[in-house]
PDB file of C-alpha atoms in Angstrom:
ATOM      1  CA  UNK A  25      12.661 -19.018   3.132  1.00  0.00           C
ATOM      2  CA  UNK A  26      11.335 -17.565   6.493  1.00  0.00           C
ATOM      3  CA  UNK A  27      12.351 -13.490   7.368  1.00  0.00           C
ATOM      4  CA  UNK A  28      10.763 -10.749   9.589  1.00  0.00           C
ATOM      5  CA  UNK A  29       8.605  -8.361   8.085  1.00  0.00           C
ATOM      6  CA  UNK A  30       7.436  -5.211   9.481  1.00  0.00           C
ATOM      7  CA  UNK A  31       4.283  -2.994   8.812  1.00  0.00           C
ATOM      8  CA  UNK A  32       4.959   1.045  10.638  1.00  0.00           C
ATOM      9  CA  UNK A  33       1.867   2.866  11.119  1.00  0.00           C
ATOM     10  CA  UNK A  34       2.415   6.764  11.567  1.00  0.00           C
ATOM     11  CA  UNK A  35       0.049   9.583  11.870  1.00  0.00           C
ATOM     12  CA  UNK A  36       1.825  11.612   8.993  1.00  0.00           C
ATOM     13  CA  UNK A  37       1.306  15.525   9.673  1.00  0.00           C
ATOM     14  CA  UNK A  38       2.098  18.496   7.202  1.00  0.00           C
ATOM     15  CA  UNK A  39       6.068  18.527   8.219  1.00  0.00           C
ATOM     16  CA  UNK A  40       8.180  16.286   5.626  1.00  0.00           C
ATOM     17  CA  UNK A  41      10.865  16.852   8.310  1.00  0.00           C
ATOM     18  CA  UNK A  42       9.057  15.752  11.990  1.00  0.00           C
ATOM     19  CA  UNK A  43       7.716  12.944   9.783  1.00  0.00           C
ATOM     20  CA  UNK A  44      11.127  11.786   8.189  1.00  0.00           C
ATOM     21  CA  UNK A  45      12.244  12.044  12.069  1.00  0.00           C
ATOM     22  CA  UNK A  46       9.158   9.928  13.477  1.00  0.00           C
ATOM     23  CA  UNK A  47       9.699   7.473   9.777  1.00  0.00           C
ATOM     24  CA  UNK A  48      13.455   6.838  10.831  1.00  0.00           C
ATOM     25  CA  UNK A  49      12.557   6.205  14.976  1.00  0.00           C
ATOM     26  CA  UNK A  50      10.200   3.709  13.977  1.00  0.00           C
ATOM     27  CA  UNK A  51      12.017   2.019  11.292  1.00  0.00           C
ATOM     28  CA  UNK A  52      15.109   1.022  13.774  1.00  0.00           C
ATOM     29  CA  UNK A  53      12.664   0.315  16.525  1.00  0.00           C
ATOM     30  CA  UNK A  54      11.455  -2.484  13.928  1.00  0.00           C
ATOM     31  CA  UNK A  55      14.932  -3.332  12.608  1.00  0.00           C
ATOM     32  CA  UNK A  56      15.829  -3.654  16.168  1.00  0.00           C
ATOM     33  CA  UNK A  57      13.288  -6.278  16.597  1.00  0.00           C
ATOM     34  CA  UNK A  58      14.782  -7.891  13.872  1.00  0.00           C
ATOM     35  CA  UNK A  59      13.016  -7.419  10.657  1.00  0.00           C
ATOM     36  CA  UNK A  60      14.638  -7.040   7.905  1.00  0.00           C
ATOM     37  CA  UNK A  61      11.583  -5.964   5.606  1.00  0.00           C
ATOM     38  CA  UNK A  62      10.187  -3.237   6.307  1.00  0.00           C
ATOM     39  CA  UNK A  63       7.006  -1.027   4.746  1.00  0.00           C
ATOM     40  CA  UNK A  64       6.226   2.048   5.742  1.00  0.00           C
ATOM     41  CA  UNK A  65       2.613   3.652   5.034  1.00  0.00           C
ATOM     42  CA  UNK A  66       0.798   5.860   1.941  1.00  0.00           C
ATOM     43  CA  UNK A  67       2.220   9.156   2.005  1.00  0.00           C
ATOM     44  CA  UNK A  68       4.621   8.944   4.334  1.00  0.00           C
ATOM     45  CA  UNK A  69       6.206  12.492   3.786  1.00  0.00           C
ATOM     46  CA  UNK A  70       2.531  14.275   4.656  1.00  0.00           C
ATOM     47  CA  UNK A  71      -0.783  14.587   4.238  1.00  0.00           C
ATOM     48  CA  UNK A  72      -2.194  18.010   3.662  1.00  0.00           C
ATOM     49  CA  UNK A  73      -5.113  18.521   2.001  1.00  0.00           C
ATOM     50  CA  UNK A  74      -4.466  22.221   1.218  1.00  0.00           C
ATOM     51  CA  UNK A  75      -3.050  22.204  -2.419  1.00  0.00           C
ATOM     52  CA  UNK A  76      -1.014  25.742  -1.845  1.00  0.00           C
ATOM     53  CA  UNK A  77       0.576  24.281   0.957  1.00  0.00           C
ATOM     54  CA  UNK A  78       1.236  21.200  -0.323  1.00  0.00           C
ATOM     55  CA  UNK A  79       2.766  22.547  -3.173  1.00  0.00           C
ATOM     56  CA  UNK A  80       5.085  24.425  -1.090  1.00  0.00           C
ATOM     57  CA  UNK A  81       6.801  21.338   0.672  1.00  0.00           C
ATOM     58  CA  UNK A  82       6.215  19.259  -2.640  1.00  0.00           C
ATOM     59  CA  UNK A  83       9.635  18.538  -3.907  1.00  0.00           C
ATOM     60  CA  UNK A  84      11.120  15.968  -6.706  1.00  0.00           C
ATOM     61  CA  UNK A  85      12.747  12.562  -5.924  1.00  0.00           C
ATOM     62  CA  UNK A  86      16.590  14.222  -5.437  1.00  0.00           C
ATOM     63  CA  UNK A  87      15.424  16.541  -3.262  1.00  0.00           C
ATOM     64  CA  UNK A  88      12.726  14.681  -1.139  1.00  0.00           C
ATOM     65  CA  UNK A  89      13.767  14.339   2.224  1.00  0.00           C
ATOM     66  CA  UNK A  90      11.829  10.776   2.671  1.00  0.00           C
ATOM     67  CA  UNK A  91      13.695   9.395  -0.494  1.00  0.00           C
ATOM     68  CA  UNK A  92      16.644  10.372   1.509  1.00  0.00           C
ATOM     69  CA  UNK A  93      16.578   9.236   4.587  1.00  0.00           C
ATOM     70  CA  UNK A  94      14.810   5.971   3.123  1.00  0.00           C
ATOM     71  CA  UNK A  95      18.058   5.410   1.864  1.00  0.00           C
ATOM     72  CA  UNK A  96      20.526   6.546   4.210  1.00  0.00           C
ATOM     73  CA  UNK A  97      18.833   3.874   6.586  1.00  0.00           C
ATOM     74  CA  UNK A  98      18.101   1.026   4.470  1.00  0.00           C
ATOM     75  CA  UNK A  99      21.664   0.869   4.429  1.00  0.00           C
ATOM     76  CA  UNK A 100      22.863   1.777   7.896  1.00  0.00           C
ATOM     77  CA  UNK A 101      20.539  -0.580   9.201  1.00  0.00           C
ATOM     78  CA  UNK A 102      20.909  -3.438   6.180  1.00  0.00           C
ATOM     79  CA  UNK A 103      17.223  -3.922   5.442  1.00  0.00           C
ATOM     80  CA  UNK A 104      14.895  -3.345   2.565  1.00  0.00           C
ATOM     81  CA  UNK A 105      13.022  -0.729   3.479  1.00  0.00           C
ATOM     82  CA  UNK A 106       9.764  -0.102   1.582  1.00  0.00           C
ATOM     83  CA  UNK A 107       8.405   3.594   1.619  1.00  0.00           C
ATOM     84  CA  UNK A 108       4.476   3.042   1.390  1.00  0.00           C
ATOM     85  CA  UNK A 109       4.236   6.019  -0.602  1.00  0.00           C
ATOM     86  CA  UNK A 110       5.556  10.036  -0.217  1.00  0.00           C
ATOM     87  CA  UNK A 111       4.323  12.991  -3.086  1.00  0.00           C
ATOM     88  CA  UNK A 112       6.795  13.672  -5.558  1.00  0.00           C
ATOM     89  CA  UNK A 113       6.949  16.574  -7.405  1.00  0.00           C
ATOM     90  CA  UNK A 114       6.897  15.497 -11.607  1.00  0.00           C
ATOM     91  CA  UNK A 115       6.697  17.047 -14.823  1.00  0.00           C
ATOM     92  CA  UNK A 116       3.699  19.220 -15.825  1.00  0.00           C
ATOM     93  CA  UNK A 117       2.931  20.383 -12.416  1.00  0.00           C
ATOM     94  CA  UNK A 118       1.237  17.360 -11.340  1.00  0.00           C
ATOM     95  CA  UNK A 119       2.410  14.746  -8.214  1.00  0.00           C
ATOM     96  CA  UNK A 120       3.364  11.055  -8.679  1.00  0.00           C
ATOM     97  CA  UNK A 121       1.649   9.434  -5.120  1.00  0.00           C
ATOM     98  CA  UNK A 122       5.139   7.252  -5.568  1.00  0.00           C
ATOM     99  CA  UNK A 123       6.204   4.022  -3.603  1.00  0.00           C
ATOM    100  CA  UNK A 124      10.231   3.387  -3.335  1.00  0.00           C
ATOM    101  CA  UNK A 125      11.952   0.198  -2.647  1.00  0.00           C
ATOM    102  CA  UNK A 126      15.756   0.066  -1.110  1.00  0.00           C
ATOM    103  CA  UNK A 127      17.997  -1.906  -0.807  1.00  0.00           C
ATOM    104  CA  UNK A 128      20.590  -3.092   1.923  1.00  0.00           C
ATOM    105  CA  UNK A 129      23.007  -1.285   0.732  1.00  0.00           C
ATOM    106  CA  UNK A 130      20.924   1.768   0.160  1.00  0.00           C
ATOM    107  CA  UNK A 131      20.380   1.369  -3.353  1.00  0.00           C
ATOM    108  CA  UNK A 132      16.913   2.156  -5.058  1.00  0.00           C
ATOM    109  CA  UNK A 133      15.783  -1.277  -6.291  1.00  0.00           C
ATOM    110  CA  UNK A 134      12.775   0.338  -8.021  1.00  0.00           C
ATOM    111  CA  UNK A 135       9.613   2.833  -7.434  1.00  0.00           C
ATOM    112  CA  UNK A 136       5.882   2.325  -8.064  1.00  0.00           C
ATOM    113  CA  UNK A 137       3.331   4.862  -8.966  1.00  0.00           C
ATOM    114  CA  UNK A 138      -0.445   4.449  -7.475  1.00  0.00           C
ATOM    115  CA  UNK A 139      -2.061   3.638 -10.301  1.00  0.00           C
ATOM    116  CA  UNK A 140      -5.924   3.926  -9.466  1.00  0.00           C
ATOM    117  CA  UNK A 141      -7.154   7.415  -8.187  1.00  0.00           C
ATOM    118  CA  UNK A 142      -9.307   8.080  -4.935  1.00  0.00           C
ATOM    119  CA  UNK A 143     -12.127   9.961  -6.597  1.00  0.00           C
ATOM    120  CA  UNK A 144     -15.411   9.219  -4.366  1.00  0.00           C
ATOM    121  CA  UNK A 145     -18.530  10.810  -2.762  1.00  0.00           C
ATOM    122  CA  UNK A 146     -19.072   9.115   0.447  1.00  0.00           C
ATOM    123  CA  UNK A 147     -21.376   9.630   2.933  1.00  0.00           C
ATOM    124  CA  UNK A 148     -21.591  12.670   5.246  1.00  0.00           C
ATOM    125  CA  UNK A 149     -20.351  14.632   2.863  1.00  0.00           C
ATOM    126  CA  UNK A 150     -17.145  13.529   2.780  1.00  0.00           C
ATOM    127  CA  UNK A 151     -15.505  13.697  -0.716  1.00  0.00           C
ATOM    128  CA  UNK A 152     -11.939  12.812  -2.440  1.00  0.00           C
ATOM    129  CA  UNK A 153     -10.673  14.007  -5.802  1.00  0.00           C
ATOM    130  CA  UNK A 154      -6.935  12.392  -5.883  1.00  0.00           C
ATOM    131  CA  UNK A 155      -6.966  12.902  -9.974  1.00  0.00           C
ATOM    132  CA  UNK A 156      -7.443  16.876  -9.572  1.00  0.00           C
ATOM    133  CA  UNK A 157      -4.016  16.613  -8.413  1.00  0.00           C
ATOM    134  CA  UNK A 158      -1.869  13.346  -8.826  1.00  0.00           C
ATOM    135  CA  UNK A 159      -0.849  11.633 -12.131  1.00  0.00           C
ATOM    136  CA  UNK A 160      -1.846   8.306 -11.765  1.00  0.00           C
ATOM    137  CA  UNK A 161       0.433   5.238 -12.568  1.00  0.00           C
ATOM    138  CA  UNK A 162       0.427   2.658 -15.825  1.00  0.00           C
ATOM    139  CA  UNK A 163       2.448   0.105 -14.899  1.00  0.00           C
ATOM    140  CA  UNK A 164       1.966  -2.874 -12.013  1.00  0.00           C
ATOM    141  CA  UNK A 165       5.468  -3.846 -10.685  1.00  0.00           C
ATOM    142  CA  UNK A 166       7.177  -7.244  -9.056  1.00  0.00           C
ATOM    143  CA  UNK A 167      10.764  -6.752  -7.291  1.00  0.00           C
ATOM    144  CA  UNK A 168      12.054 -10.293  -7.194  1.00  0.00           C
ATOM    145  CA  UNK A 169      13.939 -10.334  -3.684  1.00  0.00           C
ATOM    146  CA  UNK A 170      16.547 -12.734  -1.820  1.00  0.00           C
ATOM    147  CA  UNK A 171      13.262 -13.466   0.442  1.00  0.00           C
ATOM    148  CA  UNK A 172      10.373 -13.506  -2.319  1.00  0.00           C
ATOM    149  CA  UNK A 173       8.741 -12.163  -5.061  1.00  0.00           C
ATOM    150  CA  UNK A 174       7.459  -8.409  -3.781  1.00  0.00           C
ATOM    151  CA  UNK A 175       4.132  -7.033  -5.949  1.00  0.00           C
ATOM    152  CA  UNK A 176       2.975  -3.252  -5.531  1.00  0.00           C
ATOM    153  CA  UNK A 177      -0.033  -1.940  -4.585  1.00  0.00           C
ATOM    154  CA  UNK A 178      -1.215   1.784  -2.691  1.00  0.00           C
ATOM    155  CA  UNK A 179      -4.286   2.212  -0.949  1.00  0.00           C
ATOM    156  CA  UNK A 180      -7.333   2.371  -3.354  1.00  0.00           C
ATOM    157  CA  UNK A 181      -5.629  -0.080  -5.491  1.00  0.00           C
ATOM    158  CA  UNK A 182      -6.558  -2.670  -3.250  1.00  0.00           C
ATOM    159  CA  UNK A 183     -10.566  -2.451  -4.884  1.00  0.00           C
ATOM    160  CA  UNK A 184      -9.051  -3.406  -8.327  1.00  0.00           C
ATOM    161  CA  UNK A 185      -8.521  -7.069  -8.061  1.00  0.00           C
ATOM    162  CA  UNK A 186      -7.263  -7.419 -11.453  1.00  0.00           C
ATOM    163  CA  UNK A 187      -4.056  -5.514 -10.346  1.00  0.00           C
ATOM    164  CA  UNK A 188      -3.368  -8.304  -7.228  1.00  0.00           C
ATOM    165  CA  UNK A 189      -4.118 -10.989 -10.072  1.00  0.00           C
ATOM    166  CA  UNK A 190      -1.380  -9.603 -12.285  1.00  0.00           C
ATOM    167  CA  UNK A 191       1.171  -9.771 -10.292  1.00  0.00           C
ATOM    168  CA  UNK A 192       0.518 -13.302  -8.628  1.00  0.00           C
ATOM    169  CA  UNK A 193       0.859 -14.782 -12.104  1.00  0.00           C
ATOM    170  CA  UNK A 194       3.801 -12.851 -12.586  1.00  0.00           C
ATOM    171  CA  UNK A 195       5.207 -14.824  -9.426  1.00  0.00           C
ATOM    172  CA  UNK A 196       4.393 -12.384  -6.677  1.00  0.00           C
ATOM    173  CA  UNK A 197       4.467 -14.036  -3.248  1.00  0.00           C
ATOM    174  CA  UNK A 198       3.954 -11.240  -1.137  1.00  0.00           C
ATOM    175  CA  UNK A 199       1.046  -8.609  -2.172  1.00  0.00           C
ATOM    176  CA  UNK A 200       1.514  -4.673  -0.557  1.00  0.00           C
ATOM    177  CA  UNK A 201      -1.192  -2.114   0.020  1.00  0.00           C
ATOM    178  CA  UNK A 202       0.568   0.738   2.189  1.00  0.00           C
ATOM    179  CA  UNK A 203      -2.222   3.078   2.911  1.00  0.00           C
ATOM    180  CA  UNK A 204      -4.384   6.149   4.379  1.00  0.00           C
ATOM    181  CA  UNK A 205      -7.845   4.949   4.546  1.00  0.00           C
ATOM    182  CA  UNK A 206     -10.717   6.639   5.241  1.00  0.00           C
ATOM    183  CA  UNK A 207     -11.908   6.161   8.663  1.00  0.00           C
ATOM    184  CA  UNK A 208     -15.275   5.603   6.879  1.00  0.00           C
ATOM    185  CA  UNK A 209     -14.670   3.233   4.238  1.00  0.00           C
ATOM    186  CA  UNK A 210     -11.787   1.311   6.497  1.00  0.00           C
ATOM    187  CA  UNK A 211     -14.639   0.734   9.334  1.00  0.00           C
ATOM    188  CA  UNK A 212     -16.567  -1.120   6.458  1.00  0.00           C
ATOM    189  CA  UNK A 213     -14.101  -2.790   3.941  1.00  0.00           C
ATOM    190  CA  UNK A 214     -10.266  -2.586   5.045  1.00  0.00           C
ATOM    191  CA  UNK A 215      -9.575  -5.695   6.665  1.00  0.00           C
ATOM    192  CA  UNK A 216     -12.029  -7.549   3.882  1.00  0.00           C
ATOM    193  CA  UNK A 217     -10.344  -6.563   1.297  1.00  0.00           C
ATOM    194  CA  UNK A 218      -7.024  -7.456   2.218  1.00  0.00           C
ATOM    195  CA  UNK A 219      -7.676 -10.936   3.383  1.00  0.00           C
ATOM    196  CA  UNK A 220      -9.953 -11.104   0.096  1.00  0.00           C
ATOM    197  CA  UNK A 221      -6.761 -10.383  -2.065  1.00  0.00           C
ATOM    198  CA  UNK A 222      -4.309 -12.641   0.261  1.00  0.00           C
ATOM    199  CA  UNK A 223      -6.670 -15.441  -0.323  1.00  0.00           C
ATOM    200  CA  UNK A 224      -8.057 -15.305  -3.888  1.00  0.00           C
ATOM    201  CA  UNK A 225      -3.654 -14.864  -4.573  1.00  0.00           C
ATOM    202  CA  UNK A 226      -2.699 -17.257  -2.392  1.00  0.00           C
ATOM    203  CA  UNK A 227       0.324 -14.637  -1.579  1.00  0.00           C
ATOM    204  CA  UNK A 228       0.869 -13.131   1.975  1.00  0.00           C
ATOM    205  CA  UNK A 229      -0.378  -9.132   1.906  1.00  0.00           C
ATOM    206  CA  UNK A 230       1.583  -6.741   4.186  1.00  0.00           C
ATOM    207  CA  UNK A 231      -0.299  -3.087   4.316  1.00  0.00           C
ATOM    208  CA  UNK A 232       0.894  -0.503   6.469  1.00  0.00           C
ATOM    209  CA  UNK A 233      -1.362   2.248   7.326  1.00  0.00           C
ATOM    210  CA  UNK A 234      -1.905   5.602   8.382  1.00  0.00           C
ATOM    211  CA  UNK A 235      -3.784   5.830  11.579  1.00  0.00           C
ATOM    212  CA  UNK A 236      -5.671   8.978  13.313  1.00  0.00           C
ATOM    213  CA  UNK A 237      -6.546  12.153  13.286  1.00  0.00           C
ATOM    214  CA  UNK A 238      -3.741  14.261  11.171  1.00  0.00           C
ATOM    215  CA  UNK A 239      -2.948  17.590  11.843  1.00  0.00           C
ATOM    216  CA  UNK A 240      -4.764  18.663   8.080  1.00  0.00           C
ATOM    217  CA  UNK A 241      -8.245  17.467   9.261  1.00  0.00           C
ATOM    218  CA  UNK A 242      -8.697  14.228   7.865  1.00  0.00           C
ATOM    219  CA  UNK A 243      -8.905  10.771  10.384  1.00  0.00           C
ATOM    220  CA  UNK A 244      -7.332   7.526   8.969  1.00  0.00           C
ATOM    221  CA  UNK A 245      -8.505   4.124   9.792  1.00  0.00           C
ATOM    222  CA  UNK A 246      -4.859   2.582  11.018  1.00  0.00           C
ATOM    223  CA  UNK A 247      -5.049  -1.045  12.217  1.00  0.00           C
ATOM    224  CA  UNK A 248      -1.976  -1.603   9.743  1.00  0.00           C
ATOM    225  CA  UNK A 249      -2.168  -5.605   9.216  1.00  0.00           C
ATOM    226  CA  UNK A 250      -0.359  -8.651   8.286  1.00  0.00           C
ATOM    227  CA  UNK A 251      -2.182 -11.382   6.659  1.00  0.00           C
ATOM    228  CA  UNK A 252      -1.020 -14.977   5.230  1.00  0.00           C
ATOM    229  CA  UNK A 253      -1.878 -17.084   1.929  1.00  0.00           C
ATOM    230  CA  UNK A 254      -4.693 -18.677   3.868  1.00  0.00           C
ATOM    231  CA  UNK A 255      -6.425 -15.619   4.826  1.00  0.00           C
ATOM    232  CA  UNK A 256      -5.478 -15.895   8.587  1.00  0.00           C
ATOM    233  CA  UNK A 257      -4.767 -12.278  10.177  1.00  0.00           C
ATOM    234  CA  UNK A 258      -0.946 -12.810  11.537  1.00  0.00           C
ATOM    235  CA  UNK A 259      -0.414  -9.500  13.431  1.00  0.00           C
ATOM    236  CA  UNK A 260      -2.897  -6.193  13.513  1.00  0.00           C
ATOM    237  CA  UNK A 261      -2.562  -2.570  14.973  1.00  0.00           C
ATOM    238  CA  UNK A 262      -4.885  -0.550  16.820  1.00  0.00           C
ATOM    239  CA  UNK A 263      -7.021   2.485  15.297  1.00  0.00           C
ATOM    240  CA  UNK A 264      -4.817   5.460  16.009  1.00  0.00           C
ATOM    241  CA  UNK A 265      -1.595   6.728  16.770  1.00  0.00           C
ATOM    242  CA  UNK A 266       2.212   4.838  15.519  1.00  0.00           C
ATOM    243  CA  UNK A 267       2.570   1.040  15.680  1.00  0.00           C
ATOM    244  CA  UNK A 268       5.006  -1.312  14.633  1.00  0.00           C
ATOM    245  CA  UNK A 269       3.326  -4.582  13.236  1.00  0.00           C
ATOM    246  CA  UNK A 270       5.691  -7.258  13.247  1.00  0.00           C
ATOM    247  CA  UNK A 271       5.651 -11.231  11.758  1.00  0.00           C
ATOM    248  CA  UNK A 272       7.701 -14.651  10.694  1.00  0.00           C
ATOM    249  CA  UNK A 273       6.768 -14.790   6.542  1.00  0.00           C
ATOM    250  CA  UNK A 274       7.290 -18.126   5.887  1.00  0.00           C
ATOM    251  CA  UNK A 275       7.443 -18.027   2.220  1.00  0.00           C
ATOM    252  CA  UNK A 276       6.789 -21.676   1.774  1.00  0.00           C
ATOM    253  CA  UNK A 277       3.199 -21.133   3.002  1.00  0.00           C
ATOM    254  CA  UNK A 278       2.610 -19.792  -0.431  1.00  0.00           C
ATOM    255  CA  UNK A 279       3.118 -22.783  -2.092  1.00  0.00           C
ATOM    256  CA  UNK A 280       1.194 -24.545   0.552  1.00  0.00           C
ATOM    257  CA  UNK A 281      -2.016 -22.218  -0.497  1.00  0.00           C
ATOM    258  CA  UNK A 282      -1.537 -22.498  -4.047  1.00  0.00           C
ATOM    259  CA  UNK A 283      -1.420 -26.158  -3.992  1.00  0.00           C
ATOM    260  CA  UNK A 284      -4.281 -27.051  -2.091  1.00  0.00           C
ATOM    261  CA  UNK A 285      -6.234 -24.332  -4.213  1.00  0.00           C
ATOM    262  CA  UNK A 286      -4.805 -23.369  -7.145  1.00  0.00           C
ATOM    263  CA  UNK A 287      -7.268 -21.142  -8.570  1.00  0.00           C
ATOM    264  CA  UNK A 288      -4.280 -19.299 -10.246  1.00  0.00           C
ATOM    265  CA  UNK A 289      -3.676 -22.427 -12.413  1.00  0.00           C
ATOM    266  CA  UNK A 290      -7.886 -23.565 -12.754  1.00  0.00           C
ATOM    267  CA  UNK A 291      -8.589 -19.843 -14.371  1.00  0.00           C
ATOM    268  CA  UNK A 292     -10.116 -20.283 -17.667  1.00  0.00           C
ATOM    269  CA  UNK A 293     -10.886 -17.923 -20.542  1.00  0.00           C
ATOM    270  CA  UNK A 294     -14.488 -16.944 -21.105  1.00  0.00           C
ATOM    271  CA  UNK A 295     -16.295 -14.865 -22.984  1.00  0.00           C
ATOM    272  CA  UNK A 296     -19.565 -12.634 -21.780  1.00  0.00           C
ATOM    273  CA  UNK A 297     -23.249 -13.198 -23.471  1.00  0.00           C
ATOM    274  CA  UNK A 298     -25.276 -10.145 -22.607  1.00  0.00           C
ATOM    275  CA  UNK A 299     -29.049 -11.138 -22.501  1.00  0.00           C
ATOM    276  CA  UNK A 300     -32.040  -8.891 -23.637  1.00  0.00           C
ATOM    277  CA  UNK A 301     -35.898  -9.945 -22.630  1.00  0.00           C
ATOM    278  CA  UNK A 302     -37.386  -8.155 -25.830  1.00  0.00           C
ATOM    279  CA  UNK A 303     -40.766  -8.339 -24.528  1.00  0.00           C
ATOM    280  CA  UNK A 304     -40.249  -6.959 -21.364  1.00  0.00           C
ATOM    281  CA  UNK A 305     -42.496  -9.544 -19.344  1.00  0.00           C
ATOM    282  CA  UNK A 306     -42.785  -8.591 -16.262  1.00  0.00           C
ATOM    283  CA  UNK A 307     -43.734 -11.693 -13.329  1.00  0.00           C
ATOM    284  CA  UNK A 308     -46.788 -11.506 -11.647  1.00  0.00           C
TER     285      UNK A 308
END
């Protein structure tokens, strides 16, 4: 089955409203075009880096504003519409970086909480501690769809392989990574590691992005991306600023993949032999 799938980049600032306003302009721009999938980036609803702030604007899933437009246009427009990611206030005062799935006629099909945590020291100084904050995830998730099998993924997820494995042998077609990479580490790895995890799947992988310089401080990578089973780049954004990334999934390219390499089937079992050199020879 072929469809239209979307990727919207934003450049999220600290106002859940302006950025439900700028979410909902850009989702019927693409549902105009005619997709009928669409993903919207990693924290949609803001980025702020001050906690106090945050805090202030943090609210639960009834009473997010993202969750509700989400919903109010998956149906009006009669798409799926994927929410990257927004914060979401949860129990014991910590926040679920949560993905949410609707449906056509506006119902929630299911969410997905990020499940590995940003906590690096890169160069320059520049240093993340998501798990000071957010309570991560424990459970991968696959939403099977009239168009394909749908696995989730957010951001920093996409450096655990073992996650995008999961979920192609539990029939996933179609790998996400809606995210709000560094400009640092997205300059080195972003595009990489997506067409690494499209073609070690053999599943198309549809990541969204965030994309320059946000009103908190921080600079996003952008060039939100569409790639196929084969590892061939479909459509890509620029650096900065909102795009709409559009492309035909042809869902039957999967198969295609998988059958001329089906590394999914060939996986064996093995176990791991640690070696010691006891006499600690050293070669000349």
């Amino acid at each position: 089955m072929a469809f239209k799938a979307a990727a919207i980049q934003m450049c999220s600032g600290v106002d859940p409203e302006k950025n439900a306003a700028d979410m909902a302009r850009l989702v019927r721009e693409a549902a105009a075009q005619g997709a009928v999938y669409i993903q919207t980036p990693e924290m949609t609803g803001f980025l702020q880096r001050d906690r106090k702030a945050m805090r202030a604007v943090l609210r639960d899933e009834a009473g997010d504003i993202i969750v509700s437009t989400a919903r109010s246009l998956a149906s009006e427009l009669g798409i799926h519409l994927h929410v990257g990611s927004t914060a979401i206030a949860v129990e014991g005062g910590k926040i679920a970086n949560r993905a949410f799935l609707f449906a056509p006629s506006g119902r929630q099909i299911c969410t997905y909480d990020k499940i590995h945590m940003f906590d690096v020291d890169l160069d320059n100084g520049e240093s993340w501690r998501e798990s000071s904050a957010y309570e991560p995830g424990s459970e991968a998730r696959v939403a099977d769809l009239p168009f394909g099998k749908l696995g989730f993924a957010i951001c920093y997820d996409v450096r655990f392989p073992q996650l995008f494995r999961t979920e192609a042998l539990a029939g996933a077609e179609i790998l996400t990574v809606p995210a709000a990479f560094t400009r640092q580490t997205g300059e080195a790895h972003w595009e990489i590691l997506l067409r690494a995890r499209a073609i070690e799947n053999g599943a198309f992988v549809i990541a969204a992005a965030q994309g320059g310089v946000h009103e908190d401080g921080r600079e996003t990578f952008g060039h939100s991306m569409i790639v196929d089973p084969w590892g061939r780049l479909l459509a890509s954004a620029g650096g900065t600023g909102e795009g709409i990334v559009l492309a035909e999934i042809d869902i039957a390219a999967v198969a295609a993949a998988r059958g001329k390499i089906p590394n999914l089937k060939n996986a064996r079992e093995f176990s791991l032999d640690a070696v010691t050199d006891a006499a600690g020879e050293v070669a000349a």
